[in-house]
Coordinates of C-alpha atoms in Angstrom, one line a residue:
X1 CA 202.0 83.7 40.2
X2 CA 203.0 85.5 43.4
X3 CA 204.5 89.0 43.2
X4 CA 205.4 91.9 45.5
X5 CA 203.0 94.8 45.5
X6 CA 204.1 98.1 46.8
X7 CA 201.1 100.4 47.4
X8 CA 201.7 104.0 46.5
X9 CA 200.0 105.9 49.4
X10 CA 202.5 108.3 51.0
X11 CA 202.7 107.9 54.8
X12 CA 203.5 111.0 56.9
X13 CA 207.2 110.1 57.3
X14 CA 207.6 110.1 53.5
X15 CA 207.4 113.9 53.5
X16 CA 210.9 114.0 55.0
X17 CA 212.3 111.1 53.0
X18 CA 212.8 110.4 49.3
X19 CA 209.9 108.2 48.2
X20 CA 210.8 105.1 46.1
X21 CA 210.6 105.7 42.4
X22 CA 209.0 103.4 39.8
X23 CA 210.5 104.9 36.7
X24 CA 211.5 103.2 33.4
X25 CA 214.5 104.6 31.6
X26 CA 214.6 108.4 31.8
X27 CA 212.2 110.0 34.2
X28 CA 209.6 111.5 31.9
X29 CA 207.6 113.5 34.4
X30 CA 207.1 117.2 34.1
X31 CA 205.5 119.6 36.6
X32 CA 201.7 120.1 36.3
X33 CA 201.7 123.9 35.8
X34 CA 198.6 124.3 33.7
X35 CA 195.2 124.8 35.3
X36 CA 193.3 123.8 32.1
X37 CA 191.0 120.9 31.9
X38 CA 191.5 118.0 32.5
X39 CA 194.4 118.9 34.9
X40 CA 191.9 121.1 36.7
X41 CA 190.0 118.0 37.8
X42 CA 192.9 116.3 39.6
X43 CA 192.9 116.4 43.4
X44 CA 195.3 115.8 46.2
X45 CA 193.9 113.8 49.1
X46 CA 195.3 114.2 52.6
X47 CA 194.4 112.7 56.0
X48 CA 194.9 114.2 59.4
X49 CA 198.1 112.2 59.9
X50 CA 199.6 113.9 56.8
X51 CA 199.7 111.0 54.3
X52 CA 198.5 111.7 50.8
X53 CA 197.2 110.2 47.6
X54 CA 195.8 111.5 44.2
X55 CA 192.2 111.5 43.1
X56 CA 190.2 112.6 40.1
X57 CA 186.7 114.1 39.7
X58 CA 184.4 111.7 37.9
X59 CA 181.2 113.7 38.6
X60 CA 180.0 117.0 39.9
X61 CA 180.8 115.9 43.5
X62 CA 182.4 112.5 43.0
X63 CA 186.1 111.5 43.2
X64 CA 187.8 108.3 42.2
X65 CA 190.9 107.0 44.0
X66 CA 192.3 103.7 45.4
X67 CA 190.7 101.8 48.3
X68 CA 194.1 101.8 50.1
X69 CA 193.9 105.6 50.1
X70 CA 190.6 105.7 52.0
X71 CA 191.0 102.7 54.3
X72 CA 193.6 101.3 56.7
X73 CA 195.2 97.9 56.8
X74 CA 192.3 96.5 58.9
X75 CA 189.8 97.6 56.2
X76 CA 188.4 100.5 58.3
X77 CA 187.5 103.7 56.5
X78 CA 189.8 106.5 57.3
X79 CA 188.3 109.6 58.9
X80 CA 188.9 113.4 58.3
X81 CA 190.0 113.0 54.6
X82 CA 190.4 116.4 52.9
X83 CA 190.7 117.0 49.1
X84 CA 192.3 120.1 47.7
X85 CA 192.0 121.3 44.1
X86 CA 194.7 122.9 42.1
X87 CA 192.4 123.8 39.3
X88 CA 192.9 127.6 39.3
X89 CA 195.8 129.9 39.7
X90 CA 196.1 131.1 43.3
X91 CA 193.0 129.2 44.3
X92 CA 193.1 125.7 45.9
X93 CA 189.8 125.1 47.7
X94 CA 189.8 122.3 50.3
X95 CA 186.7 120.2 50.7
X96 CA 185.7 117.3 53.0
X97 CA 185.4 113.7 51.8
X98 CA 182.4 111.6 52.9
X99 CA 180.2 108.7 51.7
X100 CA 183.1 106.5 50.9
X101 CA 182.4 103.4 48.9
X102 CA 185.3 100.9 48.8
X103 CA 185.9 98.4 46.0
X104 CA 187.6 96.2 48.6
X105 CA 188.6 96.3 52.3
X106 CA 191.4 93.8 51.6
X107 CA 193.4 95.5 48.9
X108 CA 196.6 93.5 49.5
X109 CA 194.9 90.2 48.7
X110 CA 192.3 91.7 46.2
X111 CA 194.3 94.2 44.1
X112 CA 191.7 93.9 41.3
X113 CA 189.3 95.9 43.4
X114 CA 191.7 98.5 44.8
X115 CA 189.4 101.4 43.9
X116 CA 187.1 103.7 45.8
X117 CA 184.5 106.4 45.1
X118 CA 183.8 109.2 47.6
X119 CA 181.7 112.3 47.6
X120 CA 182.9 115.8 48.3
X121 CA 180.9 118.5 50.1
X122 CA 180.9 121.0 47.1
X123 CA 180.1 120.1 43.5
X124 CA 183.5 121.4 42.3
X125 CA 183.0 119.5 39.0
X126 CA 180.6 122.4 38.0
X127 CA 183.6 124.7 37.7
X128 CA 186.6 122.4 37.2
X129 CA 185.1 119.8 35.0
X130 CA 185.4 116.0 35.5
X131 CA 186.7 112.9 33.7
X132 CA 184.6 110.5 31.6
X133 CA 185.1 106.8 31.7
X134 CA 186.0 104.5 28.8
X135 CA 183.9 101.4 28.1
X136 CA 186.9 99.3 28.7
X137 CA 190.7 99.8 29.1
X138 CA 192.6 99.7 25.9
X139 CA 196.2 98.4 25.6
X140 CA 198.6 100.8 23.9
X141 CA 200.4 104.1 24.0
X142 CA 199.1 107.7 24.1
X143 CA 197.9 107.8 27.8
X144 CA 198.7 110.3 30.5
X145 CA 199.2 110.0 34.3
X146 CA 199.4 113.0 36.6
X147 CA 200.0 112.2 40.3
X148 CA 201.3 113.9 43.5
X149 CA 204.3 111.7 43.8
X150 CA 206.2 112.1 47.1
X151 CA 209.6 112.5 45.4
X152 CA 208.4 115.2 42.9
X153 CA 208.3 118.8 44.1
X154 CA 207.7 117.6 47.6
X155 CA 204.4 116.0 46.6
X156 CA 202.8 119.4 46.3
X157 CA 202.9 119.7 42.5
X158 CA 201.8 116.8 40.4
X159 CA 204.2 115.1 38.0
X160 CA 202.8 114.5 34.6
X161 CA 203.9 111.7 32.2
X162 CA 202.4 111.9 28.8
X163 CA 202.4 109.2 26.1
X164 CA 202.8 106.3 28.5
X165 CA 201.3 102.9 27.8
X166 CA 198.9 100.3 29.2
X167 CA 200.7 97.0 28.6
X168 CA 198.1 94.3 29.2
X169 CA 196.2 92.4 31.9
X170 CA 197.6 89.9 34.4
X171 CA 194.6 87.7 34.0
X172 CA 194.8 85.8 37.3
X173 CA 194.6 89.0 39.3
X174 CA 192.7 91.2 36.8
X175 CA 195.1 94.1 37.1
X176 CA 196.6 96.0 34.2
X177 CA 200.3 96.7 33.7
X178 CA 201.6 100.1 32.7
X179 CA 204.9 102.0 32.3
X180 CA 203.8 105.5 33.4
X181 CA 206.5 107.0 35.6
X182 CA 205.4 107.8 39.2
X183 CA 206.1 107.1 42.9
X184 CA 204.2 106.8 46.2
X185 CA 201.7 109.6 46.5
X186 CA 200.4 108.9 43.0
X187 CA 198.1 106.2 44.2
X188 CA 194.6 106.8 42.8
X189 CA 195.9 108.7 39.7
X190 CA 193.8 108.3 36.6
X191 CA 195.4 107.0 33.4
X192 CA 193.6 108.7 30.6
X193 CA 193.3 109.7 26.9
X194 CA 191.7 112.7 25.3
X195 CA 188.7 112.0 23.1
X196 CA 186.8 114.9 21.4
X197 CA 187.9 117.4 24.0
X198 CA 187.1 115.1 27.0
X199 CA 189.5 113.2 29.2
X200 CA 188.5 109.5 29.3
X201 CA 189.8 107.3 32.1
X202 CA 191.1 103.8 31.0
X203 CA 192.6 102.7 34.3
X204 CA 193.4 103.7 37.9
X205 CA 197.1 103.6 39.0
X206 CA 197.4 101.4 42.1
X207 CA 200.7 99.7 42.9
X208 CA 204.3 98.9 41.9
X209 CA 205.3 95.4 41.0
X210 CA 208.8 94.2 41.8
X211 CA 211.5 95.2 44.3
X212 CA 213.6 97.7 42.4
X213 CA 212.6 101.4 42.1
X214 CA 214.3 102.4 38.8
X215 CA 214.5 100.3 35.7
X216 CA 216.3 100.6 32.5
X217 CA 213.3 99.3 30.6
X218 CA 209.8 98.1 31.3
X219 CA 209.3 94.4 31.8
X220 CA 206.5 92.2 33.2
X221 CA 208.6 91.4 36.2
X222 CA 209.1 95.1 37.0
X223 CA 205.9 97.0 36.1
X224 CA 203.5 99.5 37.5
X225 CA 200.0 98.3 38.0
X226 CA 196.5 99.7 37.6
X227 CA 192.8 98.7 38.0
X228 CA 191.1 98.7 34.5
X229 CA 188.1 101.0 34.2
X230 CA 185.6 98.2 33.5
X231 CA 186.1 97.0 37.1
X232 CA 184.5 100.1 38.7
X233 CA 182.6 101.9 35.9
X234 CA 179.1 100.6 36.8
X235 CA 179.5 101.7 40.4
X236 CA 180.6 105.2 39.4
X237 CA 177.4 105.5 37.2
X238 CA 175.2 104.4 40.1
X239 CA 176.8 107.1 42.3
X240 CA 176.5 109.7 39.6
X241 CA 172.7 109.1 39.4
X242 CA 172.1 109.5 43.1
X243 CA 170.4 112.8 44.0
X244 CA 172.5 114.9 46.4
X245 CA 171.5 118.4 47.6
X246 CA 174.0 121.2 47.4
X247 CA 173.9 124.9 48.0
X248 CA 173.5 127.2 45.0
X249 CA 176.8 129.1 45.0
X250 CA 178.9 131.6 43.0
X251 CA 182.7 131.6 42.7
X252 CA 184.1 135.0 41.7
X253 CA 187.6 135.1 40.2
X254 CA 189.4 138.4 40.0
X255 CA 192.1 138.5 37.3
X256 CA 192.5 142.3 37.6
X257 CA 195.8 143.8 38.9
X258 CA 194.0 145.2 42.0
X259 CA 191.5 144.1 44.6
X260 CA 187.8 144.5 43.6
X261 CA 185.0 145.7 45.8
X262 CA 181.8 144.2 44.4
X263 CA 178.1 144.3 44.8
X264 CA 175.7 141.8 43.4
X265 CA 172.1 141.9 42.2
X266 CA 169.9 138.8 41.7
X267 CA 166.7 138.9 39.6
X268 CA 164.2 136.2 38.8
X269 CA 160.7 136.3 37.4
X270 CA 159.3 137.0 40.8
X271 CA 162.1 138.4 43.0
X272 CA 164.9 141.0 43.0
X273 CA 167.5 141.1 45.8
X274 CA 171.0 142.6 46.3
X275 CA 174.1 141.8 48.2
X276 CA 177.1 144.0 48.9
X277 CA 180.0 144.5 49.5
X278 CA 182.3 141.6 48.7
X279 CA 186.1 142.1 48.4
X280 CA 188.1 139.8 46.1
X281 CA 191.9 140.1 46.2
X282 CA 193.8 140.5 42.9
X283 CA 194.5 137.3 41.0
X284 CA 192.4 135.2 43.4
X285 CA 189.0 133.6 43.7
X286 CA 186.3 133.7 46.4
X287 CA 183.1 131.9 47.1
X288 CA 180.3 134.4 47.6
X289 CA 177.7 133.6 50.2
X290 CA 174.3 134.2 48.5
X291 CA 171.1 135.6 50.0
X292 CA 169.0 132.7 51.4
X293 CA 166.2 133.3 48.8
X294 CA 168.7 132.8 46.0
X295 CA 170.5 129.9 47.7
X296 CA 167.4 127.9 48.5
X297 CA 165.1 128.8 45.6
X298 CA 164.8 126.4 42.7
X299 CA 164.3 129.5 40.4
X300 CA 167.0 130.7 38.1
X301 CA 168.3 134.2 39.0
X302 CA 170.1 136.5 36.6
X303 CA 173.3 137.6 38.2
X304 CA 174.4 141.3 38.0
X305 CA 177.7 142.5 39.3
X306 CA 178.8 146.1 40.1
X307 CA 182.4 147.2 40.8
X308 CA 183.0 150.4 42.8
X309 CA 185.8 151.5 40.5
X310 CA 186.1 149.1 37.5
X311 CA 184.3 148.7 34.3
X312 CA 183.6 145.0 34.3
X313 CA 182.6 144.7 30.7
X314 CA 180.4 141.7 29.9
X315 CA 177.5 140.8 27.7
X316 CA 174.8 143.2 29.0
X317 CA 174.7 146.5 30.9
X318 CA 171.8 147.7 33.0
X319 CA 171.5 150.8 35.1
X320 CA 169.7 150.9 38.4
X321 CA 169.0 153.7 40.8
X322 CA 170.5 153.6 44.3
X323 CA 167.7 153.9 46.8
X324 CA 168.8 153.4 50.4
X325 CA 171.8 151.1 50.4
X326 CA 171.2 149.3 47.2
X327 CA 168.0 149.7 45.3
X328 CA 168.6 147.0 42.7
X329 CA 164.9 146.5 42.1
X330 CA 164.3 150.1 40.9
X331 CA 164.3 150.8 37.2
X332 CA 166.6 153.5 35.8
X333 CA 163.9 155.3 33.7
X334 CA 163.2 158.0 36.3
X335 CA 166.6 158.2 38.0
X336 CA 167.7 161.7 36.9
X337 CA 168.1 162.9 40.5
X338 CA 169.5 159.7 41.9
X339 CA 173.0 158.2 41.7
X340 CA 173.0 155.5 39.1
X341 CA 175.2 152.4 39.2
X342 CA 176.2 150.3 36.2
X343 CA 175.7 146.5 36.6
X344 CA 176.9 143.8 34.2
X345 CA 175.0 140.6 33.7
X346 CA 177.1 137.5 34.0
X347 CA 174.4 134.9 33.2
X348 CA 172.1 132.9 35.5
X349 CA 172.4 130.8 38.6
X350 CA 171.5 127.1 38.4
X351 CA 169.8 125.5 41.4
X352 CA 172.2 123.5 43.5
X353 CA 175.1 124.3 41.2
X354 CA 178.2 126.5 41.4
X355 CA 178.5 129.3 38.9
X356 CA 181.9 130.7 38.2
X357 CA 182.2 134.4 37.3
X358 CA 185.6 135.5 35.8
X359 CA 186.3 139.2 36.2

């Protein structure tokens, strides 16, 4: 059976035009305003020409989206793809996308494999979390889709449709029908359910079937389409098991009502080293560039933080003398004549991972 597929990548011109809807009955989308998991693991993909799609973290540094989001009509991989997170208030890091693996280079004639996996240059899954994958897509209600539809909030805020349904497979094409409301820009959106606190992907939103944009009710003739998870799950697992080197990093988030001026101490079984000063604006987050010995060592370092004018609280306090600029390695026992600074322990670094510190 032939049918019209409308792929849901937003081209640059769509930012100044109303993108076609694919909505059934009332538009059930609401703005994605929460930064909690799993919404923290949803990304907005954009290329240098300004077109955009949606993607989801499926590993520490892996994203899942559609093949037509990362390749052009000739099947060539697009260059200069950027991914931005909306996982924290007032903090939307942008990362580069590389190592693209396409399910197909001919997505128009092979919609069953309109999926793609790519790697990002920071393991943001360490701090934002990532989606799990179901064994196989299950027909039925109770699913959620969140995508950066071009008609919704200018494509800058994702629209979320909860309790939508997977309707069944079109067997000759191995694509799955669904009734989740969305428009162009939502290509690559995960369709998921929660299971024991984890978001589990059942399918990948990919296209619109039919010629109309708004429908009174869902029907097989006018449906949204998706790629079932069993089509791409094994390749995601292979990519997850690949060893990729990353820098050890710290992300510091300041929820205080004023800017913080911070110094850091790092202590392992063999090494003590300090870093100062780092300024973090109020209600924002900042990646802290670590000393090379911390960044490159496979040792775990305890992380101590000192604020010039704030009691940071935390699980453990330690006092250290100030010798020279920052004598972190000196013990406080004989510091009566020296100025003493109060450090708070915020846990340990993990080699090649990002640690988030919330202040």
